[in-house]
Amino acid sequence: MILKINQLSLDSISGVLFIAVLSSLIIFPQALGFSKGRVGSFTMPSIRLFQLNTMDEDDDSSAADEKKDGLSIAKQRRVRFFASLPQVKFQQKKLYFGDETDKDIVKTTIPNMLNYMVIPIVACVDTFWVGRLGDALALAGQSAAQQAFFTIYLLVSFIPNILAPSVASAISSGNVKEAQNRVKEALFLAIFLGAIGTVLLAFFPKFSLNMMVLSRDAPAMEYAVPYLRLRALALIPALVTSTGFAAFRGLLDTVTPLKVSLAANLFNLIADPLLIFGVAGPLGAFIKGIGVRGAAIAISGSQTLSGIVFLNLLLRKKLVTLRGIFELPSWKRLRPLIVGGFTVLIRQLALNVAFLTPLSKAQSIDPSGVQAAAYGIVNQIYSIGTVCNIAMQSSAAALVPSARAKGGDDAARKIADRAFAWGTIIGTVIAILQFSALPFILPLFSTLPEVQEAVKVPALISCFVQLANGPLFAGEGVMLGLECFRDLMFSTGIGVIVMYGCLSSPLGKNLNGILFSMLVFNVYRAFAMVAHYFKIGPLSLDRTTRKVN
């Protein structure tokens, strides 16, 4: 019986991967060297992956392409590879680490990294305190409500994703007025869409949870509904924070957002235990613990504080005015932002499916809530490492368009190559650190032995997911910076199909299989990012050569 199930799993995975590869050839035909003919049909010259040395009918042209500045194609590849690595020099008995490109990347990535890490660390603290209640259903309910909140948040926060590259490009080219207009329009849309999301989550929490995460009669619904209703109050402030953060990234200022994030989340760290458990002694009559709802109030309060501070900073930087926030932009101004954001929105929808489907599967595995609680813990641990890679994504999304506006494609390619190298290094280091820390941190999240046992193997699989995240997030940052939103949408959509196929197989019937499906999802997307960058992206040398020819 076991052999039969395993064979079925392998057959399902093989079928899904075959469909994914076939879909990739349809969507990215240029990735295998196909070119579009004049009559609109695809012609098939010899396949050239990463500038392989093959000859077609134009022997003279191909021979000329094989040499550039006296270097063979193989030599060019080696030179480019070593140039992409972080630079280390030893001069006058001193070790010098990094050139100007490395310094630019590190200067923007480290504050980004710390800023992004604050959020999941605080979320882990929330999970820690809720776990101290000793109720697996409370932990599962909080996890479900958090996922529902972030689903709506990600759905309506597509505008900030394209704001940073726009601001960076405008500032680098000296067009300050354009940057101000983009920030104003992004804030207007963030508040408008946030208001719609707030009404949905705050007034219809059970409907929202049922549509996205939990079944109508799920035991965890009792805890998830009040948490989500209170959590929804911070949706607009969270979107204002995201917009402000994107605007400062476009200015290549990542230190100011870090300071705001630290101050706001310090409030959450202090308020969490007080509101969940209350205060002993004379103050106990005034500050009483309210359980899971206290965690929702604490994190909502911190995000509201952050939104107010960011709005004040944008006003002081004169990137926006109070009148401008509530002034309805013209359709002529909004149209490029909405059209450009539409493909990002579709990608966000695909990512939401990717986030919600594993959670829904985990919630339905057993009625006790043990597997769902274990998945929530794995998700919290995994997210701490993931945000480091997201920091590289954000840095690449701002640095690449800035370099391109100042120095053209060659300057942008240099930054992008180095971003891929740094991303791969960061992903590897995170995977090693997470693997080493698992025996020490897993027991902290729950006092229940069955939850501690259920979380071990899934947490181990998540370490391998971190390895793929390095080139994946670096590549996504480059694509965002180059405004390749459509191709990014396609690659994400195909990845979701791959993961959904895995989850529909017997892999989706246990927590280990769910995490393995996530691994397949991220590995496929990482491959797509690398193939796009080197073969068909705006900075691809193959594409440049084809244009010249």
PDB file of C-alpha atoms in Angstrom, residues 28-36 42-51 535-536 542:
ATOM      1  CA  PHE A  28       8.901  31.912 -22.897  1.00  0.00           C
ATOM      2  CA  PRO A  29       9.735  30.606 -26.406  1.00  0.00           C
ATOM      3  CA  GLN A  30      12.750  32.896 -26.635  1.00  0.00           C
ATOM      4  CA  ALA A  31      14.337  31.112 -23.680  1.00  0.00           C
ATOM      5  CA  LEU A  32      15.294  28.262 -25.986  1.00  0.00           C
ATOM      6  CA  GLY A  33      16.433  30.450 -28.822  1.00  0.00           C
ATOM      7  CA  PHE A  34      13.144  30.565 -30.764  1.00  0.00           C
ATOM      8  CA  SER A  35      12.619  33.774 -32.676  1.00  0.00           C
ATOM      9  CA  LYS A  36       9.466  35.277 -34.053  1.00  0.00           C
ATOM     10  CA  PHE A  42       7.774  30.914 -34.694  1.00  0.00           C
ATOM     11  CA  THR A  43      10.851  29.680 -36.503  1.00  0.00           C
ATOM     12  CA  MET A  44      13.354  27.319 -34.951  1.00  0.00           C
ATOM     13  CA  PRO A  45      17.027  28.063 -35.429  1.00  0.00           C
ATOM     14  CA  SER A  46      19.562  25.954 -33.595  1.00  0.00           C
ATOM     15  CA  ILE A  47      18.952  26.056 -29.853  1.00  0.00           C
ATOM     16  CA  ARG A  48      21.398  28.314 -27.984  1.00  0.00           C
ATOM     17  CA  LEU A  49      21.328  28.237 -24.197  1.00  0.00           C
ATOM     18  CA  PHE A  50      23.468  30.896 -22.499  1.00  0.00           C
ATOM     19  CA  GLN A  51      25.394  31.659 -25.702  1.00  0.00           C
ATOM     20  CA  LYS A 535      18.163  34.681 -22.130  1.00  0.00           C
ATOM     21  CA  ILE A 536      15.209  36.998 -22.760  1.00  0.00           C
ATOM     22  CA  ASP A 542      21.701  37.262 -26.200  1.00  0.00           C
TER      23      ASP A 542
END
